[in-house]
PDB file of C-alpha atoms in Angstrom:
ATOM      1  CA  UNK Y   1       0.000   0.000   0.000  1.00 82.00           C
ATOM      2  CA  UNK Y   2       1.092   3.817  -0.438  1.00 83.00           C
ATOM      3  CA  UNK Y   3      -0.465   6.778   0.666  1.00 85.00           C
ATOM      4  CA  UNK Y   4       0.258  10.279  -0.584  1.00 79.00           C
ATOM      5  CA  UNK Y   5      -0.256  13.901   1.310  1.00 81.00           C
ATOM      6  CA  UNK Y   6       1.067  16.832   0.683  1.00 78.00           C
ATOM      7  CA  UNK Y   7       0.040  18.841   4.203  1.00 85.00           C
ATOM      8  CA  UNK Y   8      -0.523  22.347   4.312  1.00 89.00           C
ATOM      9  CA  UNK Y   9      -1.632  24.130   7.461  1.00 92.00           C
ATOM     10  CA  UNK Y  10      -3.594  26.289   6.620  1.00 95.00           C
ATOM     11  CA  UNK Y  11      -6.348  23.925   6.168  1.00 94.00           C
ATOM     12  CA  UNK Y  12      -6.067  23.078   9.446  1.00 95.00           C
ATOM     13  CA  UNK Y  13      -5.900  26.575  10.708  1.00 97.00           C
ATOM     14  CA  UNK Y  14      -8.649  28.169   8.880  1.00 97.00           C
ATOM     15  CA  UNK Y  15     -11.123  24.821   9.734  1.00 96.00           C
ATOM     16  CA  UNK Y  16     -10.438  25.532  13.822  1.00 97.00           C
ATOM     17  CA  UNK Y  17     -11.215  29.237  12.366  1.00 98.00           C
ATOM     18  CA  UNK Y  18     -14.281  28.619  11.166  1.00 97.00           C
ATOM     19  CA  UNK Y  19     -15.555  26.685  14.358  1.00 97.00           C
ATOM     20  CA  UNK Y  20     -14.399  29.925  16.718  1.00 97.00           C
ATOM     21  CA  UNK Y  21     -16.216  32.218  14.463  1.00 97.00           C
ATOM     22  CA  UNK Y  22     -19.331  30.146  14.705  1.00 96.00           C
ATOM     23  CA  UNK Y  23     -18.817  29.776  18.582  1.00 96.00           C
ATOM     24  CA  UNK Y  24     -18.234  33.482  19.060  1.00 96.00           C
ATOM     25  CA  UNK Y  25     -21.427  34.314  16.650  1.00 96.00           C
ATOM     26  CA  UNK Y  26     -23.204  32.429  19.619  1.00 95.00           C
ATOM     27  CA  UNK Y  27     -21.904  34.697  22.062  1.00 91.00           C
ATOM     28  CA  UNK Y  28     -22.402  31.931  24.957  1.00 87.00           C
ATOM     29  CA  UNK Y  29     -19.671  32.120  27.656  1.00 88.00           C
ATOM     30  CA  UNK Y  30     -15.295  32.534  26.600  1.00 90.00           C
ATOM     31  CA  UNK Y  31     -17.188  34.010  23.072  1.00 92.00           C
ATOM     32  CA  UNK Y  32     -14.657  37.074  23.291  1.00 93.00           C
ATOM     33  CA  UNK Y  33     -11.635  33.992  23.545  1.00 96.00           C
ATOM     34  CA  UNK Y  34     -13.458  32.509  20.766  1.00 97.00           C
ATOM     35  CA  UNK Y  35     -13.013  35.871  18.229  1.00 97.00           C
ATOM     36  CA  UNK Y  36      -9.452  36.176  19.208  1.00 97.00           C
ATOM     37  CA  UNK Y  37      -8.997  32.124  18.069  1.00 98.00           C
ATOM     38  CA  UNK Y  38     -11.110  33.021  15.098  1.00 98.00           C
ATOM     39  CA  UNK Y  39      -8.706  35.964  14.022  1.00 98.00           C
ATOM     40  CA  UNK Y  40      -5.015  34.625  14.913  1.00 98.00           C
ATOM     41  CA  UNK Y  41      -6.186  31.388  13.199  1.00 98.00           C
ATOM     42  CA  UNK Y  42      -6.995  33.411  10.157  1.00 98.00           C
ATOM     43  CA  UNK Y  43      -3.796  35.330  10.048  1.00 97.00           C
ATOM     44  CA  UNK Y  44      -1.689  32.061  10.506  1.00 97.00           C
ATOM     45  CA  UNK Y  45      -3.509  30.630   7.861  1.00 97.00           C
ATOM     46  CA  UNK Y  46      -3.090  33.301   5.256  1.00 97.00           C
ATOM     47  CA  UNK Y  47       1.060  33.061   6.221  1.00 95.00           C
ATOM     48  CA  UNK Y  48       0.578  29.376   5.406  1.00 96.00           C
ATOM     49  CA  UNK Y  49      -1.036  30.050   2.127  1.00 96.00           C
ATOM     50  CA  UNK Y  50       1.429  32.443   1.042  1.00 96.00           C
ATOM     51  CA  UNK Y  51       4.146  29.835   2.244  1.00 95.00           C
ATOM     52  CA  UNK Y  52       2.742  26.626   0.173  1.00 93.00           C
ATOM     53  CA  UNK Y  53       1.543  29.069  -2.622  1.00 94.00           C
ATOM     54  CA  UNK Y  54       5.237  30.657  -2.839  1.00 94.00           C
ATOM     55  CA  UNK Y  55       6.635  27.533  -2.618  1.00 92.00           C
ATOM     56  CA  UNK Y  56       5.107  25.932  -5.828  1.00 88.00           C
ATOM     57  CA  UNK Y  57       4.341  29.452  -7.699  1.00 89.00           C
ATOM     58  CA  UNK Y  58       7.750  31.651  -6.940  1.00 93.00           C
ATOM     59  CA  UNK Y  59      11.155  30.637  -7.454  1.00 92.00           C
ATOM     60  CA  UNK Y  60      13.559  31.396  -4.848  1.00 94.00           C
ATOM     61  CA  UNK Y  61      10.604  31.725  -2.325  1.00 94.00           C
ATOM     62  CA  UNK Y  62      12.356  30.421   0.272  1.00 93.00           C
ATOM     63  CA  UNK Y  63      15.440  31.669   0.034  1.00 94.00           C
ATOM     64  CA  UNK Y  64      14.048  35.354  -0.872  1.00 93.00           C
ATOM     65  CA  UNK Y  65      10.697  35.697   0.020  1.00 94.00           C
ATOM     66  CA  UNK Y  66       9.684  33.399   3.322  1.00 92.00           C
ATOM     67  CA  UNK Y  67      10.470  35.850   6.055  1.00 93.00           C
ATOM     68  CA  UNK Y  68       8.816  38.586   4.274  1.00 95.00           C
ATOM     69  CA  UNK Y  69       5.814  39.857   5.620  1.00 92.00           C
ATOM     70  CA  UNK Y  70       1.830  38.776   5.155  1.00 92.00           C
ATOM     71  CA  UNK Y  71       1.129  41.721   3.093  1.00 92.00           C
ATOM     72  CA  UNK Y  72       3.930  41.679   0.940  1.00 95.00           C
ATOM     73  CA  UNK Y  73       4.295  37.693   0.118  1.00 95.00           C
ATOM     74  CA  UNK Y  74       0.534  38.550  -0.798  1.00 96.00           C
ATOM     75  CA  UNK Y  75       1.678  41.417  -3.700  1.00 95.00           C
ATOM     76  CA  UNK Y  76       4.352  39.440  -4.460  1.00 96.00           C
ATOM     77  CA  UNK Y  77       2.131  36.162  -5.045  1.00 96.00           C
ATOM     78  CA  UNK Y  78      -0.525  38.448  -7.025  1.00 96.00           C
ATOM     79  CA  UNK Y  79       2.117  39.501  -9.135  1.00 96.00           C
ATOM     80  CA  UNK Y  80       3.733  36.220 -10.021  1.00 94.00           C
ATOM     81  CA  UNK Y  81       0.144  34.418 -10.810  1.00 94.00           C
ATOM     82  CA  UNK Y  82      -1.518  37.104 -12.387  1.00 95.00           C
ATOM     83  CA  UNK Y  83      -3.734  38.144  -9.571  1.00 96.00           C
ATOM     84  CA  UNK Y  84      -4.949  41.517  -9.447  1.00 96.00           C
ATOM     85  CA  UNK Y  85      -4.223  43.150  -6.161  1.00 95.00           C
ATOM     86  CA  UNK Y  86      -6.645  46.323  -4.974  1.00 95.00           C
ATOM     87  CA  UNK Y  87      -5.653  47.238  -1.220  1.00 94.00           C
ATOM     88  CA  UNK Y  88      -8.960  48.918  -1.722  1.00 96.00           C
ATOM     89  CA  UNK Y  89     -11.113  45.824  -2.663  1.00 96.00           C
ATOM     90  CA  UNK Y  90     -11.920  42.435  -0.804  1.00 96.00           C
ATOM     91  CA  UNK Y  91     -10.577  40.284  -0.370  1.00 97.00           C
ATOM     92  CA  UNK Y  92      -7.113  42.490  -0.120  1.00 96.00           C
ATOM     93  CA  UNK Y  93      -8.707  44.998   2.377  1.00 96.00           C
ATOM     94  CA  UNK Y  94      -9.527  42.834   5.301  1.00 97.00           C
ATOM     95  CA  UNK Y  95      -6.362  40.565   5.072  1.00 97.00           C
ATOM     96  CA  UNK Y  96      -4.542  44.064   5.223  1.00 95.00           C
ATOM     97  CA  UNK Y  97      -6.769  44.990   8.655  1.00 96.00           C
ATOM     98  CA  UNK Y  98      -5.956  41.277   9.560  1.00 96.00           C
ATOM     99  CA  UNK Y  99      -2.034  42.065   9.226  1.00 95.00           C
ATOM    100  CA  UNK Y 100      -2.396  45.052  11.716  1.00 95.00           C
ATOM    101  CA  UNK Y 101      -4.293  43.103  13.983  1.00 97.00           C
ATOM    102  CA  UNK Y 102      -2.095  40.250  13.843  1.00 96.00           C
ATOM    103  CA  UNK Y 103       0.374  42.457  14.623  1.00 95.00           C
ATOM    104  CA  UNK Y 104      -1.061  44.020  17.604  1.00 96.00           C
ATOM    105  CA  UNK Y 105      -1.977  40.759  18.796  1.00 96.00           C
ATOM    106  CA  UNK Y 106       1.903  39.344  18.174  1.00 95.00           C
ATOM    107  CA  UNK Y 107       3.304  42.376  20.015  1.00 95.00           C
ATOM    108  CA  UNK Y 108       0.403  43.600  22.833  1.00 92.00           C
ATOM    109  CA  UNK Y 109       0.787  46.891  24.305  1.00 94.00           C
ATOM    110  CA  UNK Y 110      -0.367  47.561  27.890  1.00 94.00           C
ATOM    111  CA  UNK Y 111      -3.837  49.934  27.422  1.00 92.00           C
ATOM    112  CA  UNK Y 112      -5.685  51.601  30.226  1.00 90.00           C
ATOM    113  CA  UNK Y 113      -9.247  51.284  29.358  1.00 88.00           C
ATOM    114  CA  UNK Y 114     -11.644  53.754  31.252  1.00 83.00           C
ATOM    115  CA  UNK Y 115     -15.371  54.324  30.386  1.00 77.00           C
ATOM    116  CA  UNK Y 116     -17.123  57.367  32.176  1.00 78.00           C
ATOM    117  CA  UNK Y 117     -20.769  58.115  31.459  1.00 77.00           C
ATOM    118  CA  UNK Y 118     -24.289  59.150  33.049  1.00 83.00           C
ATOM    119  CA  UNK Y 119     -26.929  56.284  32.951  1.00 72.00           C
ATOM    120  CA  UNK Y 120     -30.029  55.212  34.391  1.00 82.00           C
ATOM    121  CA  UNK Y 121     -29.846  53.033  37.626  1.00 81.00           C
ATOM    122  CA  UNK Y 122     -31.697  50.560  35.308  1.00 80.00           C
ATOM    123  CA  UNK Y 123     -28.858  50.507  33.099  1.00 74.00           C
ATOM    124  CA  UNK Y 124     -26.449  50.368  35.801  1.00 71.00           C
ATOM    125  CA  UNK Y 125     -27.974  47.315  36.767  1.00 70.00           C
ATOM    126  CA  UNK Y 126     -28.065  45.721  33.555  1.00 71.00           C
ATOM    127  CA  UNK Y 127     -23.961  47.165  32.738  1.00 66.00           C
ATOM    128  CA  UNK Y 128     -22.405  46.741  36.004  1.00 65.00           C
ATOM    129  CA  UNK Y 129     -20.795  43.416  35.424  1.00 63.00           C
ATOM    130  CA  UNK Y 130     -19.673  44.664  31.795  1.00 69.00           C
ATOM    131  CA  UNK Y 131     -15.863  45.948  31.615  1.00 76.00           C
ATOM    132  CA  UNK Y 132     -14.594  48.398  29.520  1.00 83.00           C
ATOM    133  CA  UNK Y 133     -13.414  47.337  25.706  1.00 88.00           C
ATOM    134  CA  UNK Y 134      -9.876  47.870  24.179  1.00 93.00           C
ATOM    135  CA  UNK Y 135      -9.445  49.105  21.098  1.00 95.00           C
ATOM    136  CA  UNK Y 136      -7.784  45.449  20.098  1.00 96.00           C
ATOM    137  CA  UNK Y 137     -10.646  43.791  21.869  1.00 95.00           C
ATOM    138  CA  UNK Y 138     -13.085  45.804  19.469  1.00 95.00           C
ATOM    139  CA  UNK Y 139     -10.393  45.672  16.394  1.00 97.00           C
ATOM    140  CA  UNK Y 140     -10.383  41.525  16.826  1.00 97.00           C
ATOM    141  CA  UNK Y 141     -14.463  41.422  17.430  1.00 96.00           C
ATOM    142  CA  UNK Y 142     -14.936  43.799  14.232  1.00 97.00           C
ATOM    143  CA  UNK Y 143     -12.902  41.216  12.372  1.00 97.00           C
ATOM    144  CA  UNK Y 144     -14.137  37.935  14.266  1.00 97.00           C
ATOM    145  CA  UNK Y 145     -16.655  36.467  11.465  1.00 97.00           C
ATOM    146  CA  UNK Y 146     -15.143  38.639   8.340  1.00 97.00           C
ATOM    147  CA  UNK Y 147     -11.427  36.914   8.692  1.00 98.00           C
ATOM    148  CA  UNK Y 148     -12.141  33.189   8.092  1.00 98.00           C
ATOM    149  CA  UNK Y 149     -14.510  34.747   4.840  1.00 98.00           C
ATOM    150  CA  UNK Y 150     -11.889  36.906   3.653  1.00 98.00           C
ATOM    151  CA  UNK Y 151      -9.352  33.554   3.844  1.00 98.00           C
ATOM    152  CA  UNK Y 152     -11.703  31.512   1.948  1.00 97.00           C
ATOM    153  CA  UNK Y 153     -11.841  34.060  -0.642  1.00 97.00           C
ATOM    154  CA  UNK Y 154      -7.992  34.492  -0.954  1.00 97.00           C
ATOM    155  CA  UNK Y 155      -7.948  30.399  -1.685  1.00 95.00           C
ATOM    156  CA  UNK Y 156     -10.756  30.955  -4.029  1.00 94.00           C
ATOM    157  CA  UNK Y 157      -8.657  33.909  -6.136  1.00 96.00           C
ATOM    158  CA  UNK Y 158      -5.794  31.737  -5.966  1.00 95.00           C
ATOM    159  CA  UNK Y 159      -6.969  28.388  -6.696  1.00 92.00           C
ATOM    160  CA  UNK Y 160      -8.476  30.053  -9.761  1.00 93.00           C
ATOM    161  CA  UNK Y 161      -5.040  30.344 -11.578  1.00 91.00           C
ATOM    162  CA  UNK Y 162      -3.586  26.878 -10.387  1.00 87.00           C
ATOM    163  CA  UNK Y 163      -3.151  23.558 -12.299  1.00 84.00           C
ATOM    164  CA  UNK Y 164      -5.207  20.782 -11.831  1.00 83.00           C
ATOM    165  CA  UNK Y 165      -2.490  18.800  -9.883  1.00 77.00           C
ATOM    166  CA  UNK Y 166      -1.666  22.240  -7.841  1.00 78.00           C
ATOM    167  CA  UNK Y 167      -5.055  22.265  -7.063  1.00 81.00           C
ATOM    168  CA  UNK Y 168      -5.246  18.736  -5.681  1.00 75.00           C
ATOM    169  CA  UNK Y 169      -2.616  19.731  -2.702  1.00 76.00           C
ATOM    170  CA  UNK Y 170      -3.644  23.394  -2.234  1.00 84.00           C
ATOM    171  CA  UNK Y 171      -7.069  23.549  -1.967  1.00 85.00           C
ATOM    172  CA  UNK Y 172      -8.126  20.568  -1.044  1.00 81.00           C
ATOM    173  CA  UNK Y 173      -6.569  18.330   2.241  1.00 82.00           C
ATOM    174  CA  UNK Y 174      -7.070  15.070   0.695  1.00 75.00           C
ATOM    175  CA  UNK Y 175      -4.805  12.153   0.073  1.00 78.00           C
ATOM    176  CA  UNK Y 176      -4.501   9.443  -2.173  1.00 76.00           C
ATOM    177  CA  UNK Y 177      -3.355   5.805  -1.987  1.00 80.00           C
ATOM    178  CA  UNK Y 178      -2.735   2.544  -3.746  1.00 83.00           C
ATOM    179  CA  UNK Y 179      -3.069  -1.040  -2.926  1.00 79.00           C
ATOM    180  CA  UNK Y 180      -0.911  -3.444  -4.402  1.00 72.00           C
ATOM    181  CA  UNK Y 181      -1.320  -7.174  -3.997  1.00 72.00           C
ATOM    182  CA  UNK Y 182       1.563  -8.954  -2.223  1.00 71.00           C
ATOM    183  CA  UNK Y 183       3.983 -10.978  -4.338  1.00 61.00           C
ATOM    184  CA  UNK Y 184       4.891 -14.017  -2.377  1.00 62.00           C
ATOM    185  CA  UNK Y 185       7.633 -16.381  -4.155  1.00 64.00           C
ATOM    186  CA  UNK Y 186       7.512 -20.097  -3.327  1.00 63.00           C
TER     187      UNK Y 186
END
């Protein structure tokens, strides 16, 4: 028997995405956990789609490009496939926004968070257990449900301009195998 794989992560990583998106669309308890999984799993997975894209598409890639960052193994990959690449548009705009927030949430600043305003003792009530919000905190839950879309759509534009074969290994994670029937010699 052989089996055949060619393993990419960011199948992986945009599938446990997809499931923290849903959970934090629920909003039942640790949903705020669940939009930060959501988002850092969608900015790993875009490095690994530049990374197994590069590899096959752009010569050198490791050597030259690898280290590079998100934003501009993305340009460089929509230049070498024939990709059109508008900063302005989607999918490019959100994985830019994802870059920054990737960022922020690679390198965290301390933030002092304060919230001062008149209310109702009604609204007290109903507020009083709610802390204040970051600006990452409201950055990552802006981006929660729109990241592991904005993925999908990057593997869509790409897969568009791959070969059949390419295809096979970087859009799909499936394998393949063969039986063969022992050979026994008496």
């Amino acid at each position: 028997m052989h089996k055949r794989r060619l393993y990419s992560a960011h199948h992986t990583l945009l599938r446990i995405a997809r499931v923290s998106a849903s959970k934090a669309a629920e909003k039942s308890i640790g949903w705020r956990d669940h939009e930060f999984v959501a988002v850092t799993m969608s900015c790993l997975a875009i490095e690994a789609i530049c990374n197994a894209f590069g590899e096959r598409m752009v010569d050198h890639w490791k050597e030259d490009v690898e280290s590079a960052s998100p934003t501009l193994k993305l340009r460089i990959l929509c230049s070498s496939m024939g990709v059109e690449y508008d900063k302005n548009a989607e999918p490019w705009r959100t994985l830019r926004k994802m870059h920054t927030v990737r960022n922020r949430i690679a390198h965290p600043k301390l933030e002092s968070v304060e919230k001062s305003e008149s209310m109702t003792v009604a609204r007290y009530r109903r507020e009083e257990r709610i802390e204040p919000v970051s600006s990452l905190e409201k950055q990552v839950a802006e981006l929660a449900q729109g990241a592991p879309v904005a993925v999908q759509r990057l593997l869509e534009v790409f897969g568009e301009k791959l070969s059949e074969d390419d295809q096979f290994d970087l859009l799909h994670d499936s394998w393949e195998g063969t039986a063969h029937p022992e050979v026994t010699l008496e």
